[in-house]
Short mmCIF file of C-alpha atoms in Angstrom, two decimals:
data_model
loop_
_atom_site.label_atom_id
_atom_site.label_comp_id
_atom_site.label_asym_id
_atom_site.label_seq_id
_atom_site.Cartn_x
_atom_site.Cartn_y
_atom_site.Cartn_z
CA UNK A 1 18.15 -5.90 52.25
CA UNK A 2 15.40 -3.31 52.68
CA UNK A 3 17.25 -0.58 50.74
CA UNK A 4 17.83 -3.10 47.94
CA UNK A 5 14.15 -4.03 47.87
CA UNK A 6 13.19 -0.37 47.69
CA UNK A 7 15.57 0.16 44.77
CA UNK A 8 14.14 -2.85 42.90
CA UNK A 9 10.55 -1.73 43.50
CA UNK A 10 11.40 1.79 42.32
CA UNK A 11 12.90 0.43 39.10
CA UNK A 12 9.88 -1.80 38.47
CA UNK A 13 7.56 1.18 39.01
CA UNK A 14 9.54 3.35 36.61
CA UNK A 15 9.49 0.65 33.92
CA UNK A 16 5.76 0.18 34.39
CA UNK A 17 5.17 3.89 34.05
CA UNK A 18 7.25 4.06 30.87
CA UNK A 19 5.72 1.05 29.11
CA UNK A 20 2.41 2.66 28.11
CA UNK A 21 4.30 5.51 26.45
CA UNK A 22 6.37 3.30 24.14
CA UNK A 23 3.84 2.88 21.32
CA UNK A 24 3.36 6.65 21.19
CA UNK A 25 6.97 7.39 20.30
CA UNK A 26 6.01 7.88 16.64
CA UNK A 27 3.10 7.58 14.26
CA UNK A 28 3.35 4.17 12.61
CA UNK A 29 2.70 3.30 8.98
CA UNK A 30 3.22 0.37 6.67
CA UNK A 31 6.19 -0.12 4.33
CA UNK A 32 6.42 -2.83 1.68
CA UNK A 33 9.48 -4.46 0.08
CA UNK A 34 9.60 -3.40 -3.58
CA UNK A 35 12.78 -5.20 -4.67
CA UNK A 36 12.03 -8.53 -6.37
CA UNK A 37 15.25 -10.00 -4.96
CA UNK A 38 14.30 -9.02 -1.43
CA UNK A 39 15.55 -6.42 1.03
CA UNK A 40 18.28 -6.49 3.66
CA UNK A 41 17.05 -5.85 7.20
CA UNK A 42 19.82 -4.17 9.19
CA UNK A 43 20.64 -3.34 12.80
CA UNK A 44 21.90 0.09 11.72
CA UNK A 45 20.84 2.55 8.99
CA UNK A 46 23.99 1.96 6.95
CA UNK A 47 25.30 -0.22 4.12
CA UNK A 48 28.91 0.14 5.23
CA UNK A 49 29.09 -3.38 6.68
CA UNK A 50 27.44 -6.71 5.88
CA UNK A 51 27.67 -7.47 9.60
CA UNK A 52 24.65 -5.22 10.18
CA UNK A 53 22.43 -7.49 8.05
CA UNK A 54 20.23 -9.75 10.16
CA UNK A 55 18.16 -11.27 7.36
CA UNK A 56 16.66 -10.70 3.92
CA UNK A 57 12.95 -9.93 3.72
CA UNK A 58 11.15 -11.32 0.63
CA UNK A 59 9.52 -9.25 -2.12
CA UNK A 60 6.23 -7.61 -1.02
CA UNK A 61 6.85 -8.32 2.69
CA UNK A 62 5.28 -5.66 4.91
CA UNK A 63 6.59 -4.00 8.04
CA UNK A 64 5.44 -1.33 10.47
CA UNK A 65 7.68 1.74 10.38
CA UNK A 66 7.87 4.29 13.17
CA UNK A 67 10.12 6.85 11.50
CA UNK A 68 12.03 7.78 8.35
CA UNK A 69 15.38 9.57 8.12
CA UNK A 70 18.03 10.00 5.42
CA UNK A 71 16.73 7.22 3.21
CA UNK A 72 16.08 4.68 5.99
CA UNK A 73 12.85 3.38 7.51
CA UNK A 74 13.00 2.36 11.18
CA UNK A 75 10.83 -0.75 11.33
CA UNK A 76 9.41 -3.10 13.93
CA UNK A 77 10.95 -6.49 13.17
CA UNK A 78 9.70 -9.01 15.68
CA UNK A 79 10.55 -7.58 19.09
CA UNK A 80 13.35 -5.36 17.80
CA UNK A 81 13.64 -2.09 15.89
CA UNK A 82 15.68 -2.45 12.72
CA UNK A 83 16.26 -0.55 9.47
CA UNK A 84 15.40 -0.95 5.80
CA UNK A 85 16.50 1.27 2.90
CA UNK A 86 14.04 3.26 0.76
CA UNK A 87 15.85 1.86 -2.28
CA UNK A 88 14.24 -1.53 -1.66
CA UNK A 89 11.05 -0.55 0.19
CA UNK A 90 8.35 2.10 0.02
CA UNK A 91 5.67 3.53 2.24
CA UNK A 92 2.23 2.05 1.65
CA UNK A 93 -0.05 4.96 0.92
CA UNK A 94 -3.49 4.93 2.48
CA UNK A 95 -5.16 6.96 -0.23
CA UNK A 96 -5.10 6.45 -3.99
CA UNK A 97 -6.62 9.83 -4.88
CA UNK A 98 -4.90 13.17 -5.22
CA UNK A 99 -6.07 16.45 -6.74
CA UNK A 100 -4.59 18.53 -9.49
CA UNK A 101 -4.63 22.23 -8.58
CA UNK A 102 -4.11 25.31 -10.73
CA UNK A 103 -3.04 28.66 -9.28
CA UNK A 104 -5.83 31.13 -10.17
CA UNK A 105 -4.43 34.26 -8.56
CA UNK A 106 -2.58 36.46 -11.05
CA UNK A 107 -0.16 37.53 -8.33
CA UNK A 108 0.58 33.90 -7.44
CA UNK A 109 -0.18 31.73 -4.43
CA UNK A 110 1.64 31.54 -1.11
CA UNK A 111 2.84 28.06 -0.24
CA UNK A 112 2.89 27.67 3.56
CA UNK A 113 4.23 25.27 6.16
CA UNK A 114 0.96 25.46 8.13
CA UNK A 115 -2.68 25.97 7.06
CA UNK A 116 -2.89 29.52 8.41
CA UNK A 117 -2.40 33.12 7.28
CA UNK A 118 -1.57 34.35 10.80
CA UNK A 119 2.14 34.75 10.08
CA UNK A 120 4.27 35.53 7.05
CA UNK A 121 6.99 33.31 8.52
CA UNK A 122 5.08 30.23 7.38
CA UNK A 123 5.43 31.25 3.71
CA UNK A 124 8.10 29.17 1.94
CA UNK A 125 7.61 30.43 -1.62
CA UNK A 126 5.09 31.87 -4.08
CA UNK A 127 3.73 29.62 -6.84
CA UNK A 128 3.22 31.39 -10.17
CA UNK A 129 -0.13 32.06 -11.85
CA UNK A 130 -1.43 29.02 -13.78
CA UNK A 131 1.22 26.73 -12.29
CA UNK A 132 0.14 23.22 -11.26
CA UNK A 133 0.21 21.71 -7.77
CA UNK A 134 -0.87 18.32 -6.46
CA UNK A 135 -3.02 18.08 -3.33
CA UNK A 136 -3.47 15.00 -1.15
CA UNK A 137 -6.35 16.32 0.97
CA UNK A 138 -8.60 19.34 1.61
CA UNK A 139 -9.76 20.68 5.01
CA UNK A 140 -11.32 23.99 6.07
CA UNK A 141 -10.30 25.94 2.99
CA UNK A 142 -6.75 24.56 2.76
CA UNK A 143 -5.25 22.06 0.33
CA UNK A 144 -2.46 19.88 1.66
CA UNK A 145 0.11 19.58 -1.13
CA UNK A 146 3.29 17.70 -1.93
CA UNK A 147 5.85 20.42 -2.64
CA UNK A 148 9.22 19.02 -3.63
CA UNK A 149 8.78 16.03 -1.34
CA UNK A 150 7.63 18.15 1.62
CA UNK A 151 4.12 18.66 2.97
CA UNK A 152 2.89 22.23 2.46
CA UNK A 153 -0.45 24.08 2.35
CA UNK A 154 -2.17 26.43 -0.09
CA UNK A 155 -5.46 28.32 0.34
CA UNK A 156 -8.56 27.67 -1.80
CA UNK A 157 -8.73 31.44 -2.33
CA UNK A 158 -5.79 31.34 -4.74
CA UNK A 159 -6.09 27.90 -6.35
CA UNK A 160 -8.80 25.73 -7.80
CA UNK A 161 -9.20 21.99 -8.15
CA UNK A 162 -8.98 20.94 -11.79
CA UNK A 163 -9.20 17.16 -11.67
CA UNK A 164 -8.88 14.08 -9.52
CA UNK A 165 -5.90 11.84 -10.18
CA UNK A 166 -6.79 8.29 -9.19
CA UNK A 167 -4.80 5.10 -9.21
CA UNK A 168 -7.08 3.81 -11.98
CA UNK A 169 -6.07 6.74 -14.22
CA UNK A 170 -2.36 6.46 -13.49
CA UNK A 171 -1.73 2.95 -12.12
CA UNK A 172 2.08 3.03 -12.50
CA UNK A 173 4.01 3.55 -9.27
CA UNK A 174 5.43 6.95 -10.29
CA UNK A 175 4.72 9.36 -13.15
CA UNK A 176 5.11 12.93 -14.36
CA UNK A 177 3.20 14.55 -17.24
CA UNK A 178 4.41 18.00 -18.27
CA UNK A 179 4.85 20.51 -21.06
CA UNK A 180 8.30 20.10 -22.54
CA UNK A 181 10.60 22.83 -21.33
CA UNK A 182 8.53 23.49 -18.23
CA UNK A 183 9.50 22.89 -14.62
CA UNK A 184 5.84 22.58 -13.60
CA UNK A 185 3.57 19.66 -14.48
CA UNK A 186 0.08 18.73 -15.62
CA UNK A 187 -0.15 15.55 -13.54
CA UNK A 188 2.12 13.75 -11.10
CA UNK A 189 2.21 10.69 -8.86
CA UNK A 190 4.90 9.77 -6.31
CA UNK A 191 7.36 11.70 -8.46
CA UNK A 192 9.92 12.19 -5.67
CA UNK A 193 10.16 8.49 -4.76
CA UNK A 194 13.36 6.72 -5.77
CA UNK A 195 12.91 4.27 -8.63
CA UNK A 196 15.17 2.25 -10.88
CA UNK A 197 15.19 3.80 -14.38
CA UNK A 198 16.40 0.74 -16.36
CA UNK A 199 17.15 1.62 -20.00
CA UNK A 200 15.65 5.11 -19.86
CA UNK A 201 19.15 5.77 -18.47
CA UNK A 202 20.28 5.71 -22.10
CA UNK A 203 18.81 9.16 -22.68
CA UNK A 204 21.48 10.55 -20.37
CA UNK A 205 24.14 8.35 -21.99
CA UNK A 206 23.14 9.73 -25.39
CA UNK A 207 23.40 13.35 -24.20
CA UNK A 208 26.89 12.91 -22.79
CA UNK A 209 28.21 10.95 -25.77
CA UNK A 210 26.60 13.11 -28.45
CA UNK A 211 27.97 16.32 -26.96
CA UNK A 212 31.49 14.86 -26.74
CA UNK A 213 31.46 13.44 -30.30
CA UNK A 214 29.90 16.55 -31.82
CA UNK A 215 32.52 18.73 -30.12
CA UNK A 216 35.35 16.54 -31.45
CA UNK A 217 33.71 16.06 -34.87
CA UNK A 218 33.83 12.27 -34.50
CA UNK A 219 30.16 11.29 -34.90
CA UNK A 220 30.91 9.64 -38.25
CA UNK A 221 34.48 8.55 -37.55
CA UNK A 222 34.90 4.79 -37.99
CA UNK A 223 36.52 2.70 -35.25
CA UNK A 224 36.75 -0.99 -34.39
CA UNK A 225 34.77 -2.58 -31.58
CA UNK A 226 36.60 -4.90 -29.20
CA UNK A 227 35.32 -7.64 -26.95
CA UNK A 228 35.89 -5.56 -23.80
CA UNK A 229 33.91 -2.65 -25.26
CA UNK A 230 30.90 -4.94 -25.70
CA UNK A 231 31.14 -6.83 -22.41
CA UNK A 232 27.85 -6.35 -20.51
CA UNK A 233 25.97 -8.33 -17.83
CA UNK A 234 24.29 -11.57 -18.86
CA UNK A 235 20.68 -11.03 -19.83
CA UNK A 236 21.34 -7.63 -21.37
CA UNK A 237 19.42 -6.44 -24.41
CA UNK A 238 21.54 -6.36 -27.57
CA UNK A 239 21.70 -4.45 -30.85
CA UNK A 240 23.71 -7.23 -32.51
CA UNK A 241 27.18 -5.66 -32.59
CA UNK A 242 30.24 -7.95 -32.56
CA UNK A 243 33.90 -7.64 -31.69
CA UNK A 244 35.73 -6.62 -34.87
CA UNK A 245 32.85 -4.57 -36.29
CA UNK A 246 33.89 -1.24 -37.80
CA UNK A 247 31.26 1.29 -36.74
CA UNK A 248 30.61 4.97 -36.04
CA UNK A 249 29.25 6.72 -32.96
CA UNK A 250 26.14 7.55 -34.97
CA UNK A 251 25.48 3.84 -35.59
CA UNK A 252 25.95 3.02 -31.92
CA UNK A 253 23.56 5.80 -30.86
CA UNK A 254 20.87 4.40 -33.17
CA UNK A 255 21.42 0.87 -31.86
CA UNK A 256 21.22 2.07 -28.27
CA UNK A 257 18.19 4.34 -28.60
CA UNK A 258 16.08 2.28 -31.05
CA UNK A 259 16.91 -1.33 -30.14
CA UNK A 260 18.07 -0.44 -26.60
CA UNK A 261 21.30 -2.38 -26.94
CA UNK A 262 23.27 -2.52 -23.70
CA UNK A 263 26.43 -3.45 -25.58
CA UNK A 264 25.99 -0.34 -27.74
CA UNK A 265 25.75 1.78 -24.57
CA UNK A 266 28.91 0.18 -23.15
CA UNK A 267 30.80 0.76 -26.41
CA UNK A 268 29.62 4.37 -26.50
CA UNK A 269 30.89 4.88 -22.94
CA UNK A 270 34.34 3.39 -23.58
CA UNK A 271 34.73 5.20 -26.90
CA UNK A 272 33.75 8.53 -25.32
CA UNK A 273 35.68 8.48 -22.05
CA UNK A 274 38.20 5.65 -22.36
CA UNK A 275 36.45 3.48 -19.76
CA UNK A 276 32.99 2.81 -18.43
CA UNK A 277 33.95 4.15 -15.00
CA UNK A 278 35.13 7.48 -16.39
CA UNK A 279 32.01 7.79 -18.50
CA UNK A 280 29.74 7.18 -15.50
CA UNK A 281 31.50 10.05 -13.75
CA UNK A 282 30.59 12.24 -16.73
CA UNK A 283 26.99 11.01 -16.52
CA UNK A 284 26.62 11.93 -12.86
CA UNK A 285 28.24 15.29 -13.48
CA UNK A 286 25.82 16.04 -16.33
CA UNK A 287 22.86 14.85 -14.27
CA UNK A 288 23.85 17.23 -11.49
CA UNK A 289 24.28 20.08 -13.98
CA UNK A 290 20.70 19.75 -15.24
CA UNK A 291 19.28 19.55 -11.72
CA UNK A 292 18.84 15.79 -11.23
CA UNK A 293 19.72 16.09 -7.54
CA UNK A 294 17.89 12.92 -6.47
CA UNK A 295 19.53 10.63 -9.04
CA UNK A 296 22.68 8.52 -9.18
CA UNK A 297 24.00 6.33 -11.98
CA UNK A 298 26.35 3.35 -11.94
CA UNK A 299 26.45 2.32 -15.60
CA UNK A 300 25.55 3.69 -19.08
CA UNK A 301 22.77 1.23 -19.89
CA UNK A 302 20.55 0.98 -16.81
CA UNK A 303 21.14 -2.65 -15.86
CA UNK A 304 20.05 -3.08 -12.24
CA UNK A 305 22.30 -1.81 -9.48
CA UNK A 306 21.02 -0.82 -6.03
CA UNK A 307 22.82 2.55 -6.29
CA UNK A 308 21.52 3.29 -9.79
CA UNK A 309 18.31 5.26 -9.24
CA UNK A 310 16.27 8.32 -10.16
CA UNK A 311 12.82 9.89 -9.64
CA UNK A 312 10.06 10.86 -12.05
CA UNK A 313 10.69 14.52 -11.17
CA UNK A 314 14.36 14.17 -12.11
CA UNK A 315 13.48 12.33 -15.31
CA UNK A 316 11.35 15.32 -16.29
CA UNK A 317 14.53 17.42 -16.19
CA UNK A 318 16.34 14.85 -18.32
CA UNK A 319 13.49 14.71 -20.86
CA UNK A 320 13.39 18.51 -21.09
CA UNK A 321 17.12 18.60 -21.86
CA UNK A 322 16.98 15.66 -24.28
CA UNK A 323 14.15 17.28 -26.26
CA UNK A 324 16.50 20.14 -27.20
CA UNK A 325 18.63 17.76 -29.32
CA UNK A 326 16.93 17.49 -32.72
CA UNK A 327 19.09 14.61 -33.96
CA UNK A 328 18.60 12.49 -30.84
CA UNK A 329 14.86 13.17 -30.96
CA UNK A 330 14.81 12.05 -34.60
CA UNK A 331 16.55 8.80 -33.65
CA UNK A 332 14.18 8.21 -30.71
CA UNK A 333 11.23 8.68 -33.05
CA UNK A 334 12.30 6.07 -35.62
CA UNK A 335 10.09 2.99 -35.76
CA UNK A 336 12.83 1.06 -37.57
CA UNK A 337 16.32 1.62 -38.95
CA UNK A 338 18.83 -0.22 -41.13
CA UNK A 339 22.59 0.28 -41.11
CA UNK A 340 25.51 -1.40 -42.87
CA UNK A 341 28.27 -2.67 -40.58
CA UNK A 342 31.76 -3.15 -42.01
CA UNK A 343 34.52 -5.49 -40.84
CA UNK A 344 35.09 -9.28 -40.81
CA UNK A 345 31.34 -9.84 -40.29
CA UNK A 346 30.09 -7.28 -42.82
CA UNK A 347 26.29 -7.25 -42.73
CA UNK A 348 23.19 -5.08 -42.52
CA UNK A 349 21.57 -4.65 -39.11
CA UNK A 350 17.86 -3.87 -38.89
CA UNK A 351 16.43 -2.50 -35.68
CA UNK A 352 12.79 -2.05 -34.68
CA UNK A 353 11.91 0.34 -31.89
CA UNK A 354 11.31 -1.37 -28.57
CA UNK A 355 8.27 0.79 -27.82
CA UNK A 356 5.08 -0.98 -28.88
CA UNK A 357 2.64 1.02 -26.73
CA UNK A 358 -0.37 2.35 -28.70
CA UNK A 359 1.37 1.90 -32.09
CA UNK A 360 -1.45 3.58 -34.03
CA UNK A 361 -1.38 6.81 -32.03
CA UNK A 362 0.83 9.31 -33.87
CA UNK A 363 0.70 11.75 -30.95
CA UNK A 364 3.59 9.79 -29.41
CA UNK A 365 6.39 10.96 -31.69
CA UNK A 366 9.43 9.68 -29.77
CA UNK A 367 10.12 7.47 -26.75
CA UNK A 368 12.57 5.39 -24.75
CA UNK A 369 11.74 2.14 -23.05
CA UNK A 370 13.24 0.29 -20.12
CA UNK A 371 12.79 -2.92 -18.18
CA UNK A 372 14.51 -4.99 -15.52
CA UNK A 373 12.80 -7.26 -12.97
CA UNK A 374 13.66 -4.74 -10.25
CA UNK A 375 12.52 -1.62 -12.11
CA UNK A 376 9.52 -3.18 -13.90
CA UNK A 377 8.58 -1.26 -17.08
CA UNK A 378 9.85 2.31 -17.37
CA UNK A 379 9.12 4.79 -20.14
CA UNK A 380 9.80 8.31 -21.34
CA UNK A 381 7.25 9.40 -23.96
CA UNK A 382 7.38 12.55 -26.07
CA UNK A 383 3.86 13.63 -27.04
CA UNK A 384 2.42 16.25 -29.39
CA UNK A 385 -1.07 17.69 -29.07
CA UNK A 386 -1.58 20.28 -31.78
CA UNK A 387 1.30 22.72 -31.50
CA UNK A 388 2.10 21.84 -27.87
CA UNK A 389 4.72 19.24 -26.93
CA UNK A 390 4.56 17.23 -23.73
CA UNK A 391 6.66 14.70 -21.87
CA UNK A 392 5.44 11.70 -19.89
CA UNK A 393 7.66 9.73 -17.51
CA UNK A 394 6.36 6.44 -16.11
CA UNK A 395 8.36 4.39 -13.62
CA UNK A 396 7.66 0.96 -12.18
CA UNK A 397 4.57 -0.40 -13.89
CA UNK A 398 3.35 -3.37 -15.84
CA UNK A 399 2.76 -2.96 -19.57
CA UNK A 400 -1.04 -2.59 -19.08
CA UNK A 401 -0.48 -0.04 -16.29
CA UNK A 402 1.91 1.91 -18.52
CA UNK A 403 -0.53 1.95 -21.43
CA UNK A 404 -3.41 3.00 -19.17
CA UNK A 405 -1.33 5.91 -17.88
CA UNK A 406 -0.37 6.88 -21.44
CA UNK A 407 -4.02 6.79 -22.57
CA UNK A 408 -5.06 8.89 -19.60
CA UNK A 409 -2.66 11.73 -20.43
CA UNK A 410 -3.41 11.52 -24.15
CA UNK A 411 -7.12 11.94 -23.40
CA UNK A 412 -6.72 14.84 -20.94
#
């Protein structure tokens, strides 16, 4: 018995020695459920099986996370460690203020992995003169910056602080404000966080469809809409098209971009690729080609799907590409539009643009709106200030938050 007692006591001692170290296994932080339909809490960081789901956490529920890897937060759920996806939850930030930086050195600024000049091995890249960076803190001559989703450092000897970006200025969850055609930005906020784009998806749909129709010369070719071409999820926005209508691709593009009709987007997809599934493949291929590496699309209209997501940084790339298409920009800038539809229900359709933000401000010359309960309000604004054109992407905000963000960039 004595050897057994010694073994038991040894095990107890080892456990006791290990217990104090458990909380120190990782720095903890808060995550909050952002999906209005709740979030699945899983035993494993995978969606491959419903058997891993232990329960659904309600909207705005908070958890303590100890780590993050490959899109999954490891959370403390009762007495167990479980997992929650970043598609339905986000890290609660402790600070609402960041700083806009401008590179002042004509030879550029070294972006480093550590706040030190002791080694050239810490240099990851050189930021160009006059380019913009966003800092989250400042200590001992070094700005801590968000560089492509990674924490980096830049010296105060080669940059200067230009403004403070507070949550009151830009209260939407994510945003990017930038000169059109530029890969840099004027202001940014959580621009690498996954968000649901809702109907701003239709900008990508328009690009793919317009290119295909223009190449074939079929923009003004009449064809007949069928019920299956117009079949979209219940609750979808509509442009008023019906089965049997004889229309052109140009009419559908106007209905999709001005009135944000989901059935118009579905019809465009089927007409272009033969099926919605094939068209979505074209969408993801085009998104990849223009550098939208953090985005994935599941449909042509933006109706909610957990695997249909983007980031504000990626939407900047989409806006830059979209702005090169003069016809699509003209359509997106129309406040209203009338078109005659032929067929058994011959009639005139009148569409009014879904964007009603700051209607008297002519500096916003084109836009695309979006909304689902999961995405909240999403927007892509095209702005002109004198001879300079800008883009503004806002993701996940209320209407007042979106308008406040728009006013803030207009008044910069």
